Structures are given as structure tokens and as C-alpha cells.
XYZ file of C-alpha atoms in Angstrom:
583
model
C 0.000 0.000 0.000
C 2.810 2.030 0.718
C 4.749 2.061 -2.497
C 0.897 2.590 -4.281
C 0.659 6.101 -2.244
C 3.656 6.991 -3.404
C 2.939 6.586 -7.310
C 0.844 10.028 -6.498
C 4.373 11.653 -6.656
C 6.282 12.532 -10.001
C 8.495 9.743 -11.147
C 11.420 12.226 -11.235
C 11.013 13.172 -7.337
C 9.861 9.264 -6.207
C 13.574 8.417 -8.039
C 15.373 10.888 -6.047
C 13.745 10.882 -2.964
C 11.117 7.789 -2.785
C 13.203 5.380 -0.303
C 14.101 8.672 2.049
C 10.564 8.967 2.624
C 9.484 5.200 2.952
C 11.715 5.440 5.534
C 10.758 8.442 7.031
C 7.459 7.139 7.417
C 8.159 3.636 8.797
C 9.923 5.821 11.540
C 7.386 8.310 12.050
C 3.942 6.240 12.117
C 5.625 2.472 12.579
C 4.684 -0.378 10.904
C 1.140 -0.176 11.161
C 0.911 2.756 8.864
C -2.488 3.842 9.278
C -5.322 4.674 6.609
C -4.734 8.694 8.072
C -0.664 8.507 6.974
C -1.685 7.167 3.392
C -4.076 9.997 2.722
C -1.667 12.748 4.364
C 1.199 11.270 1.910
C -1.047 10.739 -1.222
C -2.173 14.752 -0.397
C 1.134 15.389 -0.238
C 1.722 13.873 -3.639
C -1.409 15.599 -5.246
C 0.161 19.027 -4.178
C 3.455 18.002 -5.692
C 1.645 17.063 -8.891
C 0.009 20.645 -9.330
C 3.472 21.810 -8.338
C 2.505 23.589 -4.744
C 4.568 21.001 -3.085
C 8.403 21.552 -1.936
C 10.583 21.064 -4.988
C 12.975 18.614 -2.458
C 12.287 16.723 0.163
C 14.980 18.051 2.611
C 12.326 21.189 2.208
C 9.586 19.143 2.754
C 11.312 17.521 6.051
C 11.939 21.661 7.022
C 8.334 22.112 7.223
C 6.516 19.014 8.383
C 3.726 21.109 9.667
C 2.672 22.931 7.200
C -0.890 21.760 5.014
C -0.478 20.753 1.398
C -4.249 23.114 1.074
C -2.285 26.167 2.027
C 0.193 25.753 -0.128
C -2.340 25.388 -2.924
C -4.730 27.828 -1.767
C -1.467 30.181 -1.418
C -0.964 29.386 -5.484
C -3.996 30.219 -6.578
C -3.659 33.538 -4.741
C -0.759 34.059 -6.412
C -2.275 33.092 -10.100
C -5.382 35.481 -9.314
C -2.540 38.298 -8.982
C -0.709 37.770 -11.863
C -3.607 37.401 -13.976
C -5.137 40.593 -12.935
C -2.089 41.840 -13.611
C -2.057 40.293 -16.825
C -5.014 41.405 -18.003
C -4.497 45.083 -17.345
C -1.689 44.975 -19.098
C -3.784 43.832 -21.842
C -6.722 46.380 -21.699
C -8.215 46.593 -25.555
C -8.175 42.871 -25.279
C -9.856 42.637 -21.798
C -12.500 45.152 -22.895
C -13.387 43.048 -25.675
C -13.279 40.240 -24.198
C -15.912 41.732 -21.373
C -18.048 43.506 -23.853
C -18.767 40.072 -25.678
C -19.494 37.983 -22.579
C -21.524 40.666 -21.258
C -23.604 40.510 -24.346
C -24.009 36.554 -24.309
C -24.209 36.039 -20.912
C -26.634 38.747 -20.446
C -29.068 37.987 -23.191
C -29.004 34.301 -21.703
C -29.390 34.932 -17.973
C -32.467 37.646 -19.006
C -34.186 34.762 -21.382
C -33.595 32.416 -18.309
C -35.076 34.934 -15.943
C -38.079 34.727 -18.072
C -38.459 30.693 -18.763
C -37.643 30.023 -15.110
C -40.273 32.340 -14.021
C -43.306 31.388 -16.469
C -42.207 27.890 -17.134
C -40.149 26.419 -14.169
C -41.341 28.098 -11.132
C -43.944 26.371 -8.955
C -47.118 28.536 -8.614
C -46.616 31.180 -5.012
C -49.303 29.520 -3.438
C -49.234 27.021 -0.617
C -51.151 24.496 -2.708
C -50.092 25.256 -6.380
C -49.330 21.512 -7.187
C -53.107 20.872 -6.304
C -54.617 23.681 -8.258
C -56.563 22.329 -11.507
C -58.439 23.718 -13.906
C -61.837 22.350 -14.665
C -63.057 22.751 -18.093
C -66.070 21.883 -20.375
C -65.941 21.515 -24.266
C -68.492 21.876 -26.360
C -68.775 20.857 -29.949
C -66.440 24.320 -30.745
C -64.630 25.219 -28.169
C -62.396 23.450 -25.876
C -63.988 25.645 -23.192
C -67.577 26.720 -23.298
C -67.047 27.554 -19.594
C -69.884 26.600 -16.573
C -73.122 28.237 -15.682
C -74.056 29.134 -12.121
C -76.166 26.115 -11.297
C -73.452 23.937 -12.946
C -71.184 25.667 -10.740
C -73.111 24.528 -7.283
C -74.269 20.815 -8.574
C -70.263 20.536 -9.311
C -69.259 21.760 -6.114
C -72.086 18.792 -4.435
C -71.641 15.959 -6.401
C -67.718 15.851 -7.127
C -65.279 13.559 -4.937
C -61.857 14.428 -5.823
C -61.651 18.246 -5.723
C -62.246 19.759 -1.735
C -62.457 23.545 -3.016
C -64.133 24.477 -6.057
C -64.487 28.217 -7.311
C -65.862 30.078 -9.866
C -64.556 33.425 -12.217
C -65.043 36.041 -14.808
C -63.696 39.343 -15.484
C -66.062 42.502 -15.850
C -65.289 46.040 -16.262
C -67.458 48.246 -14.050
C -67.044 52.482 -13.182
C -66.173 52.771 -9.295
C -67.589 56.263 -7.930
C -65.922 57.778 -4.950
C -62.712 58.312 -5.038
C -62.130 61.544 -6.921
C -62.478 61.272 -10.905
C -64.534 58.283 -11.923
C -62.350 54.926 -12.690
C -63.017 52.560 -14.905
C -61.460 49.463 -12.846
C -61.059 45.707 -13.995
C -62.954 43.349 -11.608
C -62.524 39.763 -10.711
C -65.737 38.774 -9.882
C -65.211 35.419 -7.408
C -66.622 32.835 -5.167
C -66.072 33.641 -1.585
C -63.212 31.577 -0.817
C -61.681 31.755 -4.188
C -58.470 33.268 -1.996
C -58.540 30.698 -0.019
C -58.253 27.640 -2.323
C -55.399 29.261 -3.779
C -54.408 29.680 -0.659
C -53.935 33.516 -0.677
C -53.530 35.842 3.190
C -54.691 39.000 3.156
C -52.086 41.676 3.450
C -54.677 44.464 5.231
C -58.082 43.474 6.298
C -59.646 40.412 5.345
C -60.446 38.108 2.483
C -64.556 37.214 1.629
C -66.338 35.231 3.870
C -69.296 32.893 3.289
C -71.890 35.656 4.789
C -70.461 38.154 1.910
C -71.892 35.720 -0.719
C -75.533 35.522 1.080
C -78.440 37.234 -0.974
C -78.821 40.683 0.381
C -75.248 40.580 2.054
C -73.696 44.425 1.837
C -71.511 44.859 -1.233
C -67.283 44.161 -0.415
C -64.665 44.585 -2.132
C -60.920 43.482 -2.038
C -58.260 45.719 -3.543
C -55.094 44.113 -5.934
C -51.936 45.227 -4.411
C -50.788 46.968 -7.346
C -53.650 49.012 -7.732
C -53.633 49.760 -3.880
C -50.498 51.483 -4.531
C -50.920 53.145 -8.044
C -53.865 55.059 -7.238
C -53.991 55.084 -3.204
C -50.220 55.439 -2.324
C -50.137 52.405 -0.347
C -52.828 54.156 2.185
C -53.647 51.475 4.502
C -57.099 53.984 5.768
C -58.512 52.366 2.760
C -59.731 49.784 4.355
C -63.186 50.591 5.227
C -63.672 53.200 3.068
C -67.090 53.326 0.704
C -67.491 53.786 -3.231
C -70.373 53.437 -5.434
C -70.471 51.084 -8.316
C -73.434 49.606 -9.899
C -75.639 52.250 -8.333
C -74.471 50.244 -4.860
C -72.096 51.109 -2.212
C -69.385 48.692 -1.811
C -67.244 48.814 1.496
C -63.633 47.881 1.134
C -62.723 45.065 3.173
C -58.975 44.055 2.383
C -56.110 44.249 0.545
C -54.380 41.195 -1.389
C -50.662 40.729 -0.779
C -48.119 41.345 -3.931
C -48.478 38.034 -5.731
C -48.980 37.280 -9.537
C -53.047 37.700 -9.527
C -54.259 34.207 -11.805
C -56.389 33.917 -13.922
C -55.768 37.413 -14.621
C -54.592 40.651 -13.443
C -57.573 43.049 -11.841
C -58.190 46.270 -9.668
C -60.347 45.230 -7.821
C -62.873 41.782 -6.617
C -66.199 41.060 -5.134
C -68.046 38.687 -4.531
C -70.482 37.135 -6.706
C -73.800 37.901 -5.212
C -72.242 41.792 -5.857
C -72.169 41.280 -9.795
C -75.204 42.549 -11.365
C -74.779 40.374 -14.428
C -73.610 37.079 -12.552
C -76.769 37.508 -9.858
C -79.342 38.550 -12.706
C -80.716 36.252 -15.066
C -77.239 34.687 -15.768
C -77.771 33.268 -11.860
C -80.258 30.508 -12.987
C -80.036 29.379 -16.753
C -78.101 26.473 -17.106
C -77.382 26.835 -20.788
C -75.756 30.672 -20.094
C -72.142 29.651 -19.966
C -69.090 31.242 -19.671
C -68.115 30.972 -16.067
C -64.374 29.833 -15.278
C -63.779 27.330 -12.692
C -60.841 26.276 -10.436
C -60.351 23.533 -8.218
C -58.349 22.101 -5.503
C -57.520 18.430 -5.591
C -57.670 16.508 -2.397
C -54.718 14.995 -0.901
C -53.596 12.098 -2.543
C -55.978 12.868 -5.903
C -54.277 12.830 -9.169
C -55.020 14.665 -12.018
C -56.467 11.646 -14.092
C -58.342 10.553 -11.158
C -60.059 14.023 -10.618
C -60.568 13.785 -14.391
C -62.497 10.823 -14.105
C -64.614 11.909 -11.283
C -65.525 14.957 -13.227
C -66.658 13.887 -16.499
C -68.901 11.115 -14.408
C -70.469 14.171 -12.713
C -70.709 15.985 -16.105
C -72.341 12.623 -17.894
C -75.459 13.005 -15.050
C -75.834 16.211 -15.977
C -76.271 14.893 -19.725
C -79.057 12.727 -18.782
C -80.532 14.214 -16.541
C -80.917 17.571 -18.345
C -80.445 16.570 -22.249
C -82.647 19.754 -23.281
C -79.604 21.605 -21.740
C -76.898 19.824 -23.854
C -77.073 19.100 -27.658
C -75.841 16.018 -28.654
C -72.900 17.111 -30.588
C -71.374 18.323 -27.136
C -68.680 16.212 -25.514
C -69.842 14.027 -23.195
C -66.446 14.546 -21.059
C -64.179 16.769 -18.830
C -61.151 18.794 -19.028
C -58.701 19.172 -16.630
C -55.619 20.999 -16.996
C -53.168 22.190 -13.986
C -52.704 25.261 -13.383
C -49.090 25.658 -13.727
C -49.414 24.668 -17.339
C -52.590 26.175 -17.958
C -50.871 29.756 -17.432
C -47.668 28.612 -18.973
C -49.059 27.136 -22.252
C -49.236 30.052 -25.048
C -46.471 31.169 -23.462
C -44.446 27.984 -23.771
C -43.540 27.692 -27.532
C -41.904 31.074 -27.572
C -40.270 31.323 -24.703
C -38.321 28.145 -25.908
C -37.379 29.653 -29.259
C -36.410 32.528 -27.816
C -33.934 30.534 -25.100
C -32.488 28.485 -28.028
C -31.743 31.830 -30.049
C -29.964 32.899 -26.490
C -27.857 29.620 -26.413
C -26.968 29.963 -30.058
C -25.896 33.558 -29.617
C -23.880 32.200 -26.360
C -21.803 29.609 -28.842
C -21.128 32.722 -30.786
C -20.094 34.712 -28.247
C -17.566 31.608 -27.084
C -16.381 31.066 -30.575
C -15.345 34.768 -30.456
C -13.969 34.572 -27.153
C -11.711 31.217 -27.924
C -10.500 32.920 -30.513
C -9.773 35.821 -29.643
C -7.818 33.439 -26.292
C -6.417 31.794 -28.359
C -4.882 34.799 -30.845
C -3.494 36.064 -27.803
C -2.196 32.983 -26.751
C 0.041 32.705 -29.287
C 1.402 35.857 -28.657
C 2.656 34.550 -25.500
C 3.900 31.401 -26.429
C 7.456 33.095 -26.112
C 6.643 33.618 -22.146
C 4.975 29.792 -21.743
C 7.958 28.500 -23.203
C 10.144 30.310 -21.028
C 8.102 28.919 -17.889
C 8.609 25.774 -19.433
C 11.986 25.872 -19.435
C 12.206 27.452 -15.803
C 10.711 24.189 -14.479
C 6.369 25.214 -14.483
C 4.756 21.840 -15.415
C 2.263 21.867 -17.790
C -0.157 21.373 -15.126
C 0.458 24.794 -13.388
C 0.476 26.368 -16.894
C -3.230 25.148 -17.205
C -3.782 26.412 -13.502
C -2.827 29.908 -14.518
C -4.710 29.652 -17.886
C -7.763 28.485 -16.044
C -7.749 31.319 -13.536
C -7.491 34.245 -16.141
C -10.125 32.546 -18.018
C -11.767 32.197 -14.986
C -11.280 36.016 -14.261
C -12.593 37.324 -17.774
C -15.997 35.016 -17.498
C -16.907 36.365 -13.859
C -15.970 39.895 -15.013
C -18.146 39.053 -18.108
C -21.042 37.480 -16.240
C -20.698 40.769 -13.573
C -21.686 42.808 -16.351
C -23.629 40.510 -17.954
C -26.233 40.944 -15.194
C -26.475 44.878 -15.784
C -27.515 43.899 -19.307
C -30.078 41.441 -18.388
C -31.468 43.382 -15.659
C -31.463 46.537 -17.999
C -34.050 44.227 -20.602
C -35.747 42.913 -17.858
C -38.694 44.768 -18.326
C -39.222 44.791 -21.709
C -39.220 40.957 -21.543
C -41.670 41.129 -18.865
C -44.063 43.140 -21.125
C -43.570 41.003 -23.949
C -44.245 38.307 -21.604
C -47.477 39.180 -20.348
C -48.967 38.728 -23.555
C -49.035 35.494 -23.307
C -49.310 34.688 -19.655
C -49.855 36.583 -15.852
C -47.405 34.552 -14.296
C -44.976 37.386 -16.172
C -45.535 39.576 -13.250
C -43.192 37.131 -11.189
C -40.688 37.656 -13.836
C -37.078 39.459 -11.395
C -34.026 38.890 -10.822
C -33.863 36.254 -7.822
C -31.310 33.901 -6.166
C -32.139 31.293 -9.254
C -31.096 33.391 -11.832
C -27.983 34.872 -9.769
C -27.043 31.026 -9.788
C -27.577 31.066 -13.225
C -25.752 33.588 -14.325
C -22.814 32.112 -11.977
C -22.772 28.960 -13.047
C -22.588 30.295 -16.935
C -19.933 32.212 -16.180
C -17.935 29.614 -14.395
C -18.649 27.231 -17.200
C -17.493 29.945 -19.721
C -14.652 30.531 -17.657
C -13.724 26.828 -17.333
C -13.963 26.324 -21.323
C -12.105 29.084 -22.311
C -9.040 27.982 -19.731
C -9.606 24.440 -21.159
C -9.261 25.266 -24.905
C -6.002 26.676 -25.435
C -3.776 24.305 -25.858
C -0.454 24.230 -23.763
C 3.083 24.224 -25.181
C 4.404 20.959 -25.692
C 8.274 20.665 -24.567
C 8.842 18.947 -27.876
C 8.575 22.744 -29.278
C 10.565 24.688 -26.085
C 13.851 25.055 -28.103
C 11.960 26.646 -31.370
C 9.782 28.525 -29.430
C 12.584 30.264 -27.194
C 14.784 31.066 -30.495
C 12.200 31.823 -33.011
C 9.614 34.221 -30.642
C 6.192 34.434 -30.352
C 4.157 33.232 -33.128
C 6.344 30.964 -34.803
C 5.770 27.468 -33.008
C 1.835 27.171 -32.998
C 1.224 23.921 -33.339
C -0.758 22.073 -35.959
C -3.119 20.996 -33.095
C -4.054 25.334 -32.088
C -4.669 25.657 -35.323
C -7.075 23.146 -36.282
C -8.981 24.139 -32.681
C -9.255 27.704 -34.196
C -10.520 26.286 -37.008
C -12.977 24.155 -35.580
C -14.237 27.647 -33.532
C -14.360 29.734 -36.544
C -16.094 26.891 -38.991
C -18.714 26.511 -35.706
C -19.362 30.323 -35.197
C -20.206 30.348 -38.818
C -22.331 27.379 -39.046
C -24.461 28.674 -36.222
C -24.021 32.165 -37.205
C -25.402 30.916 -40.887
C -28.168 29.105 -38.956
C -29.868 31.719 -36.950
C -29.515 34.200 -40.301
C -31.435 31.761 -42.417
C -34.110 31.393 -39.468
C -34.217 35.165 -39.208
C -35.014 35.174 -43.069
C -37.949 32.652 -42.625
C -39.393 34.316 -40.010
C -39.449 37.431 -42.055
C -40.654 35.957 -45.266
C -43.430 34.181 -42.781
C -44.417 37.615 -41.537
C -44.727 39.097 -45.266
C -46.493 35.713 -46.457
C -48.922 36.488 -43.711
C -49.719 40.315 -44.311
C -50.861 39.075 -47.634
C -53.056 36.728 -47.206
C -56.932 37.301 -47.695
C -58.464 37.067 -44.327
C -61.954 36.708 -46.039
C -63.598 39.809 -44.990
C -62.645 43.644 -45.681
C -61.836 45.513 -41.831
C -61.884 48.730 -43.542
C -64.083 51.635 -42.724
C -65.292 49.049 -39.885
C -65.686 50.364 -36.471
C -66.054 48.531 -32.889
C -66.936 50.095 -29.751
C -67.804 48.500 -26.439
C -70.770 48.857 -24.202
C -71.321 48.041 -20.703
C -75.143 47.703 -19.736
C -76.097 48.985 -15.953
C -77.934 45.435 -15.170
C -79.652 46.611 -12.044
C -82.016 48.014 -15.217
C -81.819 45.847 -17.479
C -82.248 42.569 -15.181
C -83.499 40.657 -17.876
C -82.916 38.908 -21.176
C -86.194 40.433 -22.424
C -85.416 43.943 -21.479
C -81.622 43.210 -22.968
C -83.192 42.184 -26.210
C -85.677 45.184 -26.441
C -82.479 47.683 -26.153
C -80.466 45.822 -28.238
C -83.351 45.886 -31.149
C -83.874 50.120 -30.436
C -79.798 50.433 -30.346
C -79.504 48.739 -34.237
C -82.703 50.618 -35.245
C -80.947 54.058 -34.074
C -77.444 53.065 -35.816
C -78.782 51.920 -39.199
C -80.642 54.702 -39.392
C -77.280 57.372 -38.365
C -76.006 59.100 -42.171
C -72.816 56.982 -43.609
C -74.023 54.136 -41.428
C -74.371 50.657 -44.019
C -74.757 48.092 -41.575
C -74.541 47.926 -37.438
C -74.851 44.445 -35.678
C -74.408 43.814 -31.795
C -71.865 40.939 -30.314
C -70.766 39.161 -27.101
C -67.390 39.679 -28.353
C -65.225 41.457 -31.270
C -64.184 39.166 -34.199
C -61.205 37.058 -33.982
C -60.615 37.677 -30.401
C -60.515 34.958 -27.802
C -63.736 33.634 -27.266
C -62.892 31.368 -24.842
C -63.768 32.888 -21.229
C -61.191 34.475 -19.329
């Protein structure tokens, strides 16, 4: 065992000084030489081979105490100062060097930001890996949404979800405050906060006697809007406003969390909704409502699928008049997590594989630009060569100043991806809410760290070391002259890459462009111009019926057809080619 330790020493030293220190350590520990000596001697014999180690062992004898770590740690020190050094001695090609790292690394991390927030994440909520959502197809639509009595008979008869809640957006004026606002409301099932398991950050949340018929109108403020347009006032609790020709008290505040389904003002309850507690309250045909539920513990998502659509197929029988027979006779289930994640999904991931081809660029121009320089000093590794530096504590000081340049790099690189933040949040949002959780975090700092040490690792790993085969030529014919054959066919290998995917991302840049010109002329089928679209909200405390609705729809068109320059008018739930799916 003893003799196998000491292979972890260079053959040159174990020749000179091998059977001094079998000796030395048959005298020191005896001959039971312990598990503890082998290590300390094979450390001992690592250090020697990264050349921290005592170049003889009468020096090693000199200092028995001393750790072999030290003496490492003590040579990287040393390698982090002369590469600092080296590299502001070098300052056009340190700045270059930065600027392009900052660029790749930056664009990455701020992608990442983005894909880890909408697609990786888990949902902030205490039960986000139980929060499904239920859906209902219809014959076309893979959401025709629930009514309110569909709502309650799902809440009854179900056994796999314990929470099951109901929403829809409305836009409604809110009186009170100053200048009239025109506020977007979540209108919600009582404990809709509290399936998604949501504390209040002022006040309180709704509570089942806020839901009763007759119950005085509440309302529960979105953070964000509690600080746009109150200043973070917490008197606002309590305070009244008129909406719907009702006075609504303010009740509570939410906390600052991504609002899902969507983002809103303000929320109430549904018995508060004019529309939802009209004659939308008790048709079961009068869809549109979304609903969320909570799986029970130990439910999975096919088994609450199964559960559902059984529930669904009773309603089918038992109230066919309600339910065409082209409908599907089935449930959907989704969860949430990739409910608010999937329009967003497709680009996101294009957009991170553009950022990891731009990175390859950006470390095709850094090898090569390492490697350039490199050469340049092949005069002063050859001259380390010959002063006794093995190759091994060449590629120690390579690997620091590599290291050096990517943390620099990735420093900076964080200015540039917090500096885009925002307008990939925006972009973002178009596709999903959960873009309001898009920052910079621990996560991404990790990120961003590990790229850069990766980046830093590769670009101390690529150039390749002077062989002593080529010390003589490369101490009488300079820098430049003894590249080797092997430098140059890595620098061709990085330039032939950078080109490929360089050439790659071009032609998908052209596509996407010729797709976008394809599309602006195709013939949509219908001629938008001189067409005009407004929106109307009815006050449904008057019009509490579809009767009345009907009547003032029918006077509206006869008013409009009859207006000068008017050629046709027609009235719709929704304008053309928008999302008809509820929200």
C-alpha cells in the first residue's frame, strides 16, 4: 500500500527521494501505517503534482507542519494576482473580451429569468401543485365555460376536488374616489383566496356571509392598484365607493403576488355582480363561467378527471334539453401551472435556443480571440517551461485568467439582463400573468454564476499548452512561430462553428421574415376597412333581464342603421377574432 501512495508523486522526485521517505514514514507512524498517513502522503503527492509542493524533500522535512491546502490555496492567490495583472496589461483585449461575454451572458441569464419564471417556477401559493383547472368543451370550443347552477351541482356531487371556485372578469365604473375609474374586476366565489391559498395583506379576504343574498356589497383591492392610485394608504380599508348604483365597502387588501387567472383592480363577490346575480344566476345553458379547483390529498389529475366527467355525464341525462348532442360528453382538466404557462411555452423556448446559439457565438469569439493572444505569448509559456512550471500549473494559470474574464463578463452581464428585464416582462405578459413574477432572484444569480464559471472553465480548457517537444523553437524563433498544428485546427474548428451557427440563426431570421410578409398578404376573407367597434357596458340593475336586454339591443340597431354613412350595425358578445374562450 505504501509504495501505491507513493505513485501520487512525479516519477522524477519518487527516483530521487522515494526510499528517504518510505523510511521516514516507517519511523514516524511504525509499521502499522495507518489509513490517516496514506491519505496525508497521497495529499502530499497531489500538491506536488500541481506543483505547490516543496521542490525537495529536505524542504519538505523543514516544514513538516505545514498543510499541502495552504500551499495550494497560497498558489492560486498568487495566479489570481498575476492574472489581474495580466489582463491590465492587456486592456483593448480585456475590454473586448468583457463587452462580448456581457452581451451573451446577459441575453441568456435575461431569457432564463423569463423561462424560469413562467415555465419552471412552482405557482406562489401554498397548494399550487393541487390547483386544476376544470373545463367543459363543447362541440367548438375546448372551453364553453360553466353556468351558475353547474357551478353549485359541481361543487355537491364531485369527490376528488375539496375547493371548487368560480370566475369572470367585468369592467365596471367605481364612484368615490375623486375622478370616476373605470377598474377591472374579478368577480369570485367567496373563498376563491382561499383555495389558492392567498392571506390577506390588510383586512380580510370574503367570507361565506359576503356571498348571502342581500349581504352588503365588499370589495378586495389588488396590491398593485392599492399602490398606483392610493399610495399604499392602509385607511382604505373601510372606506365606501359606489359602483353599480351600490355602495361597496372595502374590506382588504391582497398581498403582492402574480393575480391568476388574470390581473384586476379590484374583486367582489359574486352575489355583488349585477350580471352574474341577474338572469345569468339561474339558466343552465348561459355559460361562460371559469372554474378552479383544488384536488384533495392524494388525488391525481387523471383521477379528478375521471370523477368529473362522471359528474358531467349526469348532468347529460338528466338535463339533455340543456346539452345538444354534438357536445362532448367529457371533462377537461388541466393544472394550473401549465394552464398559465401554455401560449407562453412555444416562444419562450425559441427565444432561449436563439440565447444559447448567440452564447456559442459569443464563445467562438472569445476562444478565438484566447487563443490569438495565446500565441502571442507562447514566447513567455515556453520560457516557464523551461524554468521548471509543469504543464499542469500552466493550465492552472490559464484556467484562472479565463476564470477572471468570465466572472468579469457574467458581472456585467447581469447589468444587461437586468437593464431588458422589463421589456421581456411586457412582452411576456402577452401570453401569460405569471410574467408579473418575472425578477431577478437567487435562481437566476445562480444562473448567471454557473454560466460564467462554465465559460470561464472552457475558455481555460481550450487553449492548448506548449508541448516541450517545441521549447527550443519557441525560445529562439519568438512568439508566433511554433503554434502547433493541433491550435490551429482548434481555431478552425471555432471559426467553422461560429459560422455554421451564425449561418443558422440568419437563415431562421429570413424565414421568419418571409413568414411575416407571407402572412400580411393573405386574404383574411372579410374587408376591416371603414369598420368600427366600440364597447358597451349595460347597468344590469335596469336591465335585469334577457327580455329587457333584447328590447335595447333591437332600439340600439334601429338608431345606428338609421345614423347618415351608417351601411350596416350588428351587436356581439365579443369582437371578431378575439378569444372567445372565457377568461
Amino acid at each position: 500500500m505504501l509504495k501505491l501512495f507513493l505513485r501520487a508523486y512525479p516519477k522524477q522526485f519518487r527516483d530521487r527521494h522515494g526510499a528517504d521517505l518510505l523510511a521516514t514514514c516507517r519511523d514516524v507512524y511504525g509499521p502499522g501505517f495507518s489509513a490517516r498517513a496514506a491519505a496525508d502522503l497521497l495529499w502530499n503527492g497531489l500538491c506536488e503534482r500541481l506543483g505547490t509542493a516543496p521542490a525537495s524533500f529536505e524542504e519538505w522535512l523543514e516544514r513538516p507542519g505545514e498543510r499541502g491546502n495552504s500551499r495550494l490555496f497560497a498558489s492560486i492567490l498568487r495566479d489570481v494576482r498575476g492574472g489581474v495583472r495580466s489582463l491590465a496589461a492587456s486592456r483593448g483585449f480585456t475590454f473586448a473580451i468583457v463587452l462580448t461575454l456581457a452581451l451573451g451572458i446577459g441575453a441568456t441569464t435575461a431569457i432564463f429569468s423569463v423561462v424560469d419564471a413562467v415555465l419552471l417556477k412552482p405557482l406562489p401559493y401554498s397548494n399550487g401543485e393541487r390547483l386544476v383547472r376544470v373545463m367543459q368543451p363543447s362541440a367548438d370550443s375546448e372551453n364553453a365555460g360553466f353556468s351558475p347552477p353547474e357551478v353549485e351541482e359541481l361543487r355537491a356531487q364531485n369527490h376528488s376536488l375539496d375547493a371548487v371556485v368560480e370566475y369572470h372578469g367585468m369592467q365596471f365604473t367605481l364612484l368615490g374616489g375623486g375622478e370616476a375609474q373605470r377598474v377591472a374586476t374579478g368577480v369570485v366565489s367567496w373563498n376563491f383566496f382561499d383555495a389558492f391559498g392567498v392571506k390577506p395583506l390588510l383586512g380580510r379576504m370574503f367570507t361565506p356571509e359576503d356571498e348571502a343574498q342581500g349581504a352588503e356589497p365588499v370589495l378586495v383591492l389588488s396590491y398593485d392598484y392599492w399602490k398606483r392610485v392610493y399610495r399604499g394608504d392602509p385607511g382604505v380599508v373601510g372606506r365606501t365607493f359606489t359602483m353599480n348604483d351600490k355602495v361597496h365597502r372595502v374590506v382588504g387588501v391582497l398581498p403582492p403576488i402574480p393575480q391568476h387567472p388574470a390581473e384586476n383592480d379590484v374583486y367582489m363577490p359574486t352575489v355583488a355582480c349585477p350580471f352574474r346575480n341577474g338572469h345569468w344566476a339561474h339558466h343552465r345553458a348561459a355559460r361562460g363561467l371559469s372554474v378552479y379547483g383544488r384536488m384533495r390529498p392524494g388525488v391525481h389529475l387523471a383521477g379528478a378527471k375521471a370523477d368529473l366527467e362522471a359528474v358531467i355525464l349526469g348532468w347529460h341525462k338528466e338535463h339533455a334539453e340543456d346539452y345538444p348532442s354534438q357536445s362532448a360528453l367529457r371533462a377537461g382538466t388541466a393544472l394550473l401551472r401549465d394552464e398559465l404557462s401554455r401560449d407562453a411555452r412555444p416562444t419562450l423556448l425559441v427565444l432561449l435556443a436563439a440565447a444559447v446559439f448567440l452564447l456559442i457565438i459569443v464563445c467562438s469569439n472569445v476562444a478565438n480571440l484566447t487563443l490569438a493572444r495565446l500565441v502571442r505569448r507562447e514566447r513567455e509559456m515556453a520560457v516557464r517551461t523551461a524554468l521548471g512550471a509543469s504543464r499542469l500549473r500552466l493550465f492552472q494559470q490559464l484556467l484562472i485568467e479565463g476564470l477572471l474574464l468570465a466572472l468579469i463578463g457574467g458581472a456585467a452581464g447581469l447589468v444587461v439582463a437586468a437593464w431588458g428585464l422589463d421589456a421581456l416582462a411586457a412582452f411576456a405578459a402577452r401570453f401569460s400573468t405569471r410574467a408579473a413574477e418575472i425578477h431577478m432572484d437567487s435562481r437566476v444569480l445562480l444562473f448567471a454564476l454557473g454560466l460564467s464559471l462554465g465559460t470561464g472553465v472552457l475558455l481555460g480548457c481550450l487553449p492548448a499548452l506548449p508541448s516541450r517537444a517545441n521549447l527550443s523553437a519557441a525560445l529562439k524563433e519568438g512568439a508566433g512561430a511554433s503554434a502547433n498544428r493541433s491550435r490551429l485546427r482548434a481555431r478552425s474548428g471555432l471559426i467553422v462553428a461560429q459560422v455554421a451557427v451564425s449561418f443558422s440563426l440568419l437563415v431562421g431570421a429570413g424565414l421568419m421574415l418571409r413568414s411575416l410578409l407571407k402572412l400580411q398578404e393573405v386574404n383574411a376573407g372579410y374587408n376591416a376597412e371603414n369598420v368600427l367597434t366600440a364597447r358597451l357596458d349595460l347597468n344590469f340593475t335596469h336591465y335585469s333581464t334577457t327580455e329587457k336586454i333584447q328590447e335595447f339591443s333591437r332600439r340600439l340597431l334601429e338608431r345606428l342603421r338609421a345614423e347618415p354613412g351608417v351601411e350596416a350595425a350588428a351587436l356581439g358578445a365579443r369582437a371578431p377574432l378575439r378569444d372567445n374562450s372565457p377568461p
